[in-house]
PDB file of C-alpha atoms in Angstrom:
ATOM      1  CA  MET A   1     -18.318  22.519  -1.149  1.00  0.00           C
ATOM      2  CA  ALA A   2     -21.964  21.966   0.092  1.00  0.00           C
ATOM      3  CA  ASP A   3     -22.944  24.185   3.051  1.00  0.00           C
ATOM      4  CA  LYS A   4     -24.359  22.842   6.263  1.00  0.00           C
ATOM      5  CA  ASP A   5     -28.190  22.946   5.193  1.00  0.00           C
ATOM      6  CA  GLU A   6     -27.369  20.602   2.078  1.00  0.00           C
ATOM      7  CA  LEU A   7     -25.470  18.406   4.170  1.00  0.00           C
ATOM      8  CA  ILE A   8     -28.524  18.098   6.976  1.00  0.00           C
ATOM      9  CA  GLY A   9     -31.189  17.572   3.706  1.00  0.00           C
ATOM     10  CA  ALA A  10     -29.001  14.838   2.292  1.00  0.00           C
ATOM     11  CA  ALA A  11     -28.837  12.942   5.499  1.00  0.00           C
ATOM     12  CA  ARG A  12     -32.507  13.328   6.041  1.00  0.00           C
ATOM     13  CA  ASN A  13     -32.965  11.772   2.578  1.00  0.00           C
ATOM     14  CA  PRO A  14     -34.599   8.483   2.468  1.00  0.00           C
ATOM     15  CA  TRP A  15     -32.535   6.793   0.107  1.00  0.00           C
ATOM     16  CA  TRP A  16     -29.191   8.014   1.851  1.00  0.00           C
ATOM     17  CA  GLN A  17     -30.530   6.489   4.785  1.00  0.00           C
ATOM     18  CA  ALA A  18     -31.386   3.290   3.158  1.00  0.00           C
ATOM     19  CA  ALA A  19     -27.932   2.928   1.707  1.00  0.00           C
ATOM     20  CA  ALA A  20     -26.389   3.963   5.334  1.00  0.00           C
ATOM     21  CA  ALA A  21     -28.286   1.142   7.156  1.00  0.00           C
ATOM     22  CA  VAL A  22     -27.447  -1.352   4.320  1.00  0.00           C
ATOM     23  CA  ALA A  23     -23.871  -0.677   4.877  1.00  0.00           C
ATOM     24  CA  ALA A  24     -23.923  -0.870   8.658  1.00  0.00           C
ATOM     25  CA  VAL A  25     -25.763  -4.355   8.382  1.00  0.00           C
ATOM     26  CA  ALA A  26     -22.817  -5.519   6.012  1.00  0.00           C
ATOM     27  CA  LEU A  27     -20.203  -4.396   8.195  1.00  0.00           C
ATOM     28  CA  VAL A  28     -21.611  -6.040  11.259  1.00  0.00           C
ATOM     29  CA  ALA A  29     -22.022  -9.278   9.354  1.00  0.00           C
ATOM     30  CA  THR A  30     -18.322  -9.165   7.916  1.00  0.00           C
ATOM     31  CA  PHE A  31     -17.069  -8.909  11.561  1.00  0.00           C
ATOM     32  CA  ALA A  32     -19.567 -11.239  12.895  1.00  0.00           C
ATOM     33  CA  LEU A  33     -19.085 -13.990   9.823  1.00  0.00           C
ATOM     34  CA  GLY A  34     -15.377 -13.896  10.019  1.00  0.00           C
ATOM     35  CA  GLY A  35     -14.445 -17.131   8.624  1.00  0.00           C
ATOM     36  CA  PHE A  36     -12.606 -19.238  10.770  1.00  0.00           C
ATOM     37  CA  LYS A  37     -12.245 -16.487  13.597  1.00  0.00           C
ATOM     38  CA  GLN A  38     -13.892 -17.010  16.716  1.00  0.00           C
ATOM     39  CA  ALA A  39     -17.496 -16.891  16.049  1.00  0.00           C
ATOM     40  CA  LYS A  40     -19.963 -15.053  18.641  1.00  0.00           C
ATOM     41  CA  SER A  41     -22.717 -16.984  20.262  1.00  0.00           C
ATOM     42  CA  GLN A  42     -25.483 -16.565  18.099  1.00  0.00           C
ATOM     43  CA  THR A  43     -23.405 -18.158  15.249  1.00  0.00           C
ATOM     44  CA  LYS A  44     -23.451 -21.804  14.386  1.00  0.00           C
ATOM     45  CA  PRO A  45     -20.259 -23.253  15.498  1.00  0.00           C
ATOM     46  CA  LEU A  46     -18.374 -25.423  12.506  1.00  0.00           C
ATOM     47  CA  PRO A  47     -18.211 -29.105  12.878  1.00  0.00           C
ATOM     48  CA  GLN A  48     -15.382 -30.324  13.916  1.00  0.00           C
ATOM     49  CA  TYR A  49     -13.301 -33.606  12.631  1.00  0.00           C
ATOM     50  CA  SER A  50     -10.434 -35.891  13.841  1.00  0.00           C
ATOM     51  CA  ALA A  51      -7.921 -37.910  12.016  1.00  0.00           C
ATOM     52  CA  GLY A  52      -9.623 -40.788  10.134  1.00  0.00           C
ATOM     53  CA  GLN A  53     -12.745 -39.042   9.709  1.00  0.00           C
ATOM     54  CA  ARG A  54     -14.067 -38.349   5.977  1.00  0.00           C
ATOM     55  CA  VAL A  55     -15.188 -34.946   5.400  1.00  0.00           C
ATOM     56  CA  LEU A  56     -17.669 -34.096   2.228  1.00  0.00           C
ATOM     57  CA  SER A  57     -16.774 -30.755   1.150  1.00  0.00           C
ATOM     58  CA  GLY A  58     -18.792 -30.917  -2.256  1.00  0.00           C
ATOM     59  CA  ALA A  59     -15.833 -31.137  -4.599  1.00  0.00           C
ATOM     60  CA  MET A  60     -13.783 -32.991  -2.628  1.00  0.00           C
ATOM     61  CA  ALA A  61     -13.875 -35.882  -0.068  1.00  0.00           C
ATOM     62  CA  VAL A  62     -11.055 -35.237   2.528  1.00  0.00           C
ATOM     63  CA  THR A  63      -9.759 -37.745   5.242  1.00  0.00           C
ATOM     64  CA  PRO A  64      -7.123 -35.850   7.384  1.00  0.00           C
ATOM     65  CA  LEU A  65      -4.939 -38.817   8.910  1.00  0.00           C
ATOM     66  CA  ARG A  66      -2.233 -37.062  10.915  1.00  0.00           C
ATOM     67  CA  ALA A  67       0.455 -34.098  11.332  1.00  0.00           C
ATOM     68  CA  TRP A  68       3.707 -33.552  12.296  1.00  0.00           C
ATOM     69  CA  VAL A  69       6.538 -31.191  12.378  1.00  0.00           C
ATOM     70  CA  ALA A  70       9.968 -31.769  11.172  1.00  0.00           C
ATOM     71  CA  ARG A  71      13.176 -30.123  10.086  1.00  0.00           C
ATOM     72  CA  TYR A  72      12.706 -31.083   6.266  1.00  0.00           C
ATOM     73  CA  ARG A  73      10.283 -31.340   3.806  1.00  0.00           C
ATOM     74  CA  PRO A  74       8.701 -35.159   3.290  1.00  0.00           C
ATOM     75  CA  GLY A  75      11.433 -36.917   1.404  1.00  0.00           C
ATOM     76  CA  GLY A  76      13.801 -33.684   1.570  1.00  0.00           C
ATOM     77  CA  GLN A  77      16.986 -32.964   3.355  1.00  0.00           C
ATOM     78  CA  ILE A  78      17.631 -31.610   6.687  1.00  0.00           C
ATOM     79  CA  GLU A  79      17.150 -28.061   7.373  1.00  0.00           C
ATOM     80  CA  PRO A  80      18.577 -27.188  10.677  1.00  0.00           C
ATOM     81  CA  ASP A  81      17.500 -23.823  10.801  1.00  0.00           C
ATOM     82  CA  GLN A  82      13.760 -24.495   9.382  1.00  0.00           C
ATOM     83  CA  LEU A  83      10.793 -26.003  10.528  1.00  0.00           C
ATOM     84  CA  TYR A  84       7.788 -27.347   8.396  1.00  0.00           C
ATOM     85  CA  LEU A  85       4.488 -28.441   9.483  1.00  0.00           C
ATOM     86  CA  VAL A  86       2.581 -31.037   7.409  1.00  0.00           C
ATOM     87  CA  LEU A  87      -0.646 -32.564   7.332  1.00  0.00           C
ATOM     88  CA  GLN A  88      -0.925 -35.648   5.425  1.00  0.00           C
ATOM     89  CA  ALA A  89      -4.800 -36.546   4.305  1.00  0.00           C
ATOM     90  CA  ASP A  90      -6.456 -38.714   1.585  1.00  0.00           C
ATOM     91  CA  ILE A  91      -8.311 -36.408  -0.998  1.00  0.00           C
ATOM     92  CA  GLU A  92     -10.934 -37.870  -3.340  1.00  0.00           C
ATOM     93  CA  ASN A  93     -12.245 -35.836  -6.158  1.00  0.00           C
ATOM     94  CA  LEU A  94     -16.025 -36.029  -6.176  1.00  0.00           C
ATOM     95  CA  THR A  95     -16.516 -34.190  -9.260  1.00  0.00           C
ATOM     96  CA  GLU A  96     -17.225 -35.417 -13.160  1.00  0.00           C
ATOM     97  CA  ARG A  97     -13.693 -33.988 -13.988  1.00  0.00           C
ATOM     98  CA  SER A  98     -10.180 -34.450 -13.115  1.00  0.00           C
ATOM     99  CA  PHE A  99      -8.939 -31.288 -11.520  1.00  0.00           C
ATOM    100  CA  GLY A 100      -5.265 -29.851 -10.741  1.00  0.00           C
ATOM    101  CA  GLY A 101      -3.646 -30.690  -7.483  1.00  0.00           C
ATOM    102  CA  PHE A 102      -2.740 -27.223  -7.136  1.00  0.00           C
ATOM    103  CA  GLY A 103      -6.568 -25.908  -7.428  1.00  0.00           C
ATOM    104  CA  TYR A 104      -9.005 -26.965  -5.006  1.00  0.00           C
ATOM    105  CA  PRO A 105      -6.808 -28.925  -2.271  1.00  0.00           C
ATOM    106  CA  LEU A 106      -4.474 -25.667  -1.954  1.00  0.00           C
ATOM    107  CA  LYS A 107      -7.203 -23.318  -1.721  1.00  0.00           C
ATOM    108  CA  ASP A 108      -9.777 -25.298   0.559  1.00  0.00           C
ATOM    109  CA  LEU A 109      -7.668 -26.892   2.859  1.00  0.00           C
ATOM    110  CA  ILE A 110      -5.804 -24.443   5.206  1.00  0.00           C
ATOM    111  CA  LEU A 111      -4.358 -23.868   8.465  1.00  0.00           C
ATOM    112  CA  VAL A 112      -6.039 -21.978  11.002  1.00  0.00           C
ATOM    113  CA  SER A 113      -3.097 -19.700  12.643  1.00  0.00           C
ATOM    114  CA  ALA A 114      -3.209 -18.787  16.180  1.00  0.00           C
ATOM    115  CA  THR A 115      -4.618 -15.438  15.237  1.00  0.00           C
ATOM    116  CA  ARG A 116      -7.652 -17.722  13.578  1.00  0.00           C
ATOM    117  CA  GLU A 117      -6.614 -16.311   9.980  1.00  0.00           C
ATOM    118  CA  PRO A 118      -6.416 -18.885   7.086  1.00  0.00           C
ATOM    119  CA  VAL A 119      -2.964 -19.757   5.906  1.00  0.00           C
ATOM    120  CA  ARG A 120      -2.626 -21.620   2.535  1.00  0.00           C
ATOM    121  CA  ALA A 121      -0.069 -24.375   2.555  1.00  0.00           C
ATOM    122  CA  ASP A 122       3.203 -23.569   0.394  1.00  0.00           C
ATOM    123  CA  SER A 123       3.238 -26.924  -1.495  1.00  0.00           C
ATOM    124  CA  LEU A 124       1.301 -30.227  -2.080  1.00  0.00           C
ATOM    125  CA  GLN A 125       2.892 -33.143  -2.700  1.00  0.00           C
ATOM    126  CA  MET A 126       2.317 -37.159  -3.148  1.00  0.00           C
ATOM    127  CA  ALA A 127       2.831 -39.016   0.216  1.00  0.00           C
ATOM    128  CA  ASP A 128       4.016 -42.173  -1.435  1.00  0.00           C
ATOM    129  CA  ASP A 129       7.134 -40.656  -3.921  1.00  0.00           C
ATOM    130  CA  HIS A 130       7.225 -37.131  -2.908  1.00  0.00           C
ATOM    131  CA  GLY A 131       6.574 -36.127  -6.373  1.00  0.00           C
ATOM    132  CA  VAL A 132       4.824 -33.001  -7.358  1.00  0.00           C
ATOM    133  CA  ILE A 133       0.799 -33.304  -7.633  1.00  0.00           C
ATOM    134  CA  GLY A 134      -0.564 -33.404 -11.084  1.00  0.00           C
ATOM    135  CA  ASP A 135      -4.185 -34.134 -11.874  1.00  0.00           C
ATOM    136  CA  LEU A 136      -6.714 -35.486  -9.398  1.00  0.00           C
ATOM    137  CA  HIS A 137      -9.111 -37.918 -11.000  1.00  0.00           C
ATOM    138  CA  PRO A 138     -12.508 -38.451 -10.213  1.00  0.00           C
ATOM    139  CA  ARG A 139     -13.213 -41.311  -7.864  1.00  0.00           C
ATOM    140  CA  MET A 140      -9.363 -42.106  -6.876  1.00  0.00           C
ATOM    141  CA  VAL A 141      -8.173 -41.438  -3.533  1.00  0.00           C
ATOM    142  CA  GLN A 142      -4.814 -39.767  -3.698  1.00  0.00           C
ATOM    143  CA  ARG A 143      -2.679 -39.697  -0.301  1.00  0.00           C
ATOM    144  CA  VAL A 144      -1.257 -36.340  -0.296  1.00  0.00           C
ATOM    145  CA  ASP A 145       1.298 -34.080   2.422  1.00  0.00           C
ATOM    146  CA  LEU A 146       0.296 -30.490   2.372  1.00  0.00           C
ATOM    147  CA  VAL A 147       3.315 -28.804   3.723  1.00  0.00           C
ATOM    148  CA  TRP A 148       3.620 -25.193   5.504  1.00  0.00           C
ATOM    149  CA  LYS A 149       7.244 -23.507   5.841  1.00  0.00           C
ATOM    150  CA  LEU A 150       6.847 -22.086   9.172  1.00  0.00           C
ATOM    151  CA  PRO A 151       8.143 -18.605   9.891  1.00  0.00           C
ATOM    152  CA  PRO A 152      10.933 -18.466  12.871  1.00  0.00           C
ATOM    153  CA  ALA A 153       8.375 -17.171  15.278  1.00  0.00           C
ATOM    154  CA  TYR A 154       5.874 -19.678  14.809  1.00  0.00           C
ATOM    155  CA  VAL A 155       4.863 -21.773  17.682  1.00  0.00           C
ATOM    156  CA  TYR A 156       3.359 -24.607  16.889  1.00  0.00           C
ATOM    157  CA  ALA A 157       0.598 -26.424  19.039  1.00  0.00           C
ATOM    158  CA  PRO A 158       0.196 -29.939  20.188  1.00  0.00           C
ATOM    159  CA  ARG A 159      -2.957 -30.196  18.477  1.00  0.00           C
ATOM    160  CA  GLN A 160      -3.089 -28.193  15.368  1.00  0.00           C
ATOM    161  CA  THR A 161      -6.569 -26.826  13.761  1.00  0.00           C
ATOM    162  CA  PHE A 162      -6.862 -27.010   9.927  1.00  0.00           C
ATOM    163  CA  GLY A 163      -9.857 -25.702   8.272  1.00  0.00           C
ATOM    164  CA  LEU A 164     -11.908 -26.783   4.827  1.00  0.00           C
ATOM    165  CA  PHE A 165     -13.980 -24.561   2.798  1.00  0.00           C
ATOM    166  CA  ALA A 166     -17.013 -25.784   1.159  1.00  0.00           C
ATOM    167  CA  ARG A 167     -17.132 -25.715  -2.576  1.00  0.00           C
ATOM    168  CA  ASP A 168     -20.561 -25.625  -4.667  1.00  0.00           C
ATOM    169  CA  TYR A 169     -21.418 -26.422  -8.248  1.00  0.00           C
ATOM    170  CA  LYS A 170     -22.901 -23.145  -9.947  1.00  0.00           C
ATOM    171  CA  ALA A 171     -24.321 -23.724 -13.399  1.00  0.00           C
ATOM    172  CA  LYS A 172     -23.479 -20.131 -14.450  1.00  0.00           C
ATOM    173  CA  ALA A 173     -20.712 -18.554 -12.475  1.00  0.00           C
ATOM    174  CA  TYR A 174     -21.268 -14.678 -11.806  1.00  0.00           C
ATOM    175  CA  LEU A 175     -18.057 -13.325 -13.020  1.00  0.00           C
ATOM    176  CA  ASN A 176     -18.094 -15.068 -16.457  1.00  0.00           C
ATOM    177  CA  ASP A 177     -21.174 -16.808 -16.890  1.00  0.00           C
ATOM    178  CA  GLU A 178     -19.517 -20.233 -17.189  1.00  0.00           C
ATOM    179  CA  SER A 179     -20.178 -23.181 -15.084  1.00  0.00           C
ATOM    180  CA  GLY A 180     -18.079 -24.539 -12.100  1.00  0.00           C
ATOM    181  CA  TRP A 181     -17.216 -25.394  -8.621  1.00  0.00           C
ATOM    182  CA  MET A 182     -17.059 -22.170  -6.540  1.00  0.00           C
ATOM    183  CA  GLN A 183     -15.733 -22.024  -3.239  1.00  0.00           C
ATOM    184  CA  GLY A 184     -17.932 -21.319  -0.485  1.00  0.00           C
ATOM    185  CA  ASP A 185     -17.995 -20.373   3.239  1.00  0.00           C
ATOM    186  CA  PRO A 186     -15.818 -22.173   5.878  1.00  0.00           C
ATOM    187  CA  MET A 187     -17.664 -25.673   6.586  1.00  0.00           C
ATOM    188  CA  ALA A 188     -15.512 -27.690   8.717  1.00  0.00           C
ATOM    189  CA  LYS A 189     -12.312 -27.682  11.455  1.00  0.00           C
ATOM    190  CA  LEU A 190     -10.062 -30.624  11.462  1.00  0.00           C
ATOM    191  CA  GLU A 191      -8.505 -31.085  14.852  1.00  0.00           C
ATOM    192  CA  LEU A 192      -5.417 -33.303  15.041  1.00  0.00           C
ATOM    193  CA  PRO A 193      -2.755 -33.892  17.366  1.00  0.00           C
ATOM    194  CA  VAL A 194       0.966 -32.841  16.176  1.00  0.00           C
ATOM    195  CA  GLN A 195       3.777 -35.267  16.327  1.00  0.00           C
ATOM    196  CA  ASP A 196       7.148 -33.708  17.224  1.00  0.00           C
ATOM    197  CA  LEU A 197       9.860 -35.221  14.873  1.00  0.00           C
ATOM    198  CA  ARG A 198      12.376 -32.468  15.075  1.00  0.00           C
ATOM    199  CA  ASP A 199      15.032 -34.964  16.200  1.00  0.00           C
ATOM    200  CA  ARG A 200      14.292 -37.404  13.470  1.00  0.00           C
ATOM    201  CA  LEU A 201      17.005 -37.648  10.684  1.00  0.00           C
ATOM    202  CA  VAL A 202      14.557 -39.421   7.965  1.00  0.00           C
ATOM    203  CA  ALA A 203      11.302 -38.566   6.614  1.00  0.00           C
ATOM    204  CA  PRO A 204       8.280 -40.465   7.925  1.00  0.00           C
TER     205      PRO A 204
END
């Protein structure tokens, strides 16, 4: 074990002092820029969008349309003891290649919970026939339903906040040197009124 003099000498070492300073700055930055959490006054707030407004994230264009809560998944059967939150949106693939519906949309378009933490949707469905989403092809707008299965204690708000992450094209990704669209920072908030359809027996 190092004695007292060795510890004091290490603490006075300029390299150790620089490393400690960098670690402290990184820790402060992590808390100050906490994604969709409440930002401090010096942090620029995220732009906010409403229903019908088109938002460009880089890889996608997202137009939120409406949100509702119900006792069933879209196209599903009534579940008396379960509650679902649904966000309906138009999504357009802005890249040059098709990508799976379970990729960017589910990872980038999230629910902002009451604790300001991002929550991914449990499923993504076609809005017209409620089928499973396959590939989203370039420049083709697809209307989808993102579905969250709410926990029993969850209290939804009359207006709900959803979040959208940016996605930027990188010629070489740092992990495997392959090019691709990498998820970036939170870039927008989507604020929509939530329609209460808990007494409805058929899907909207």
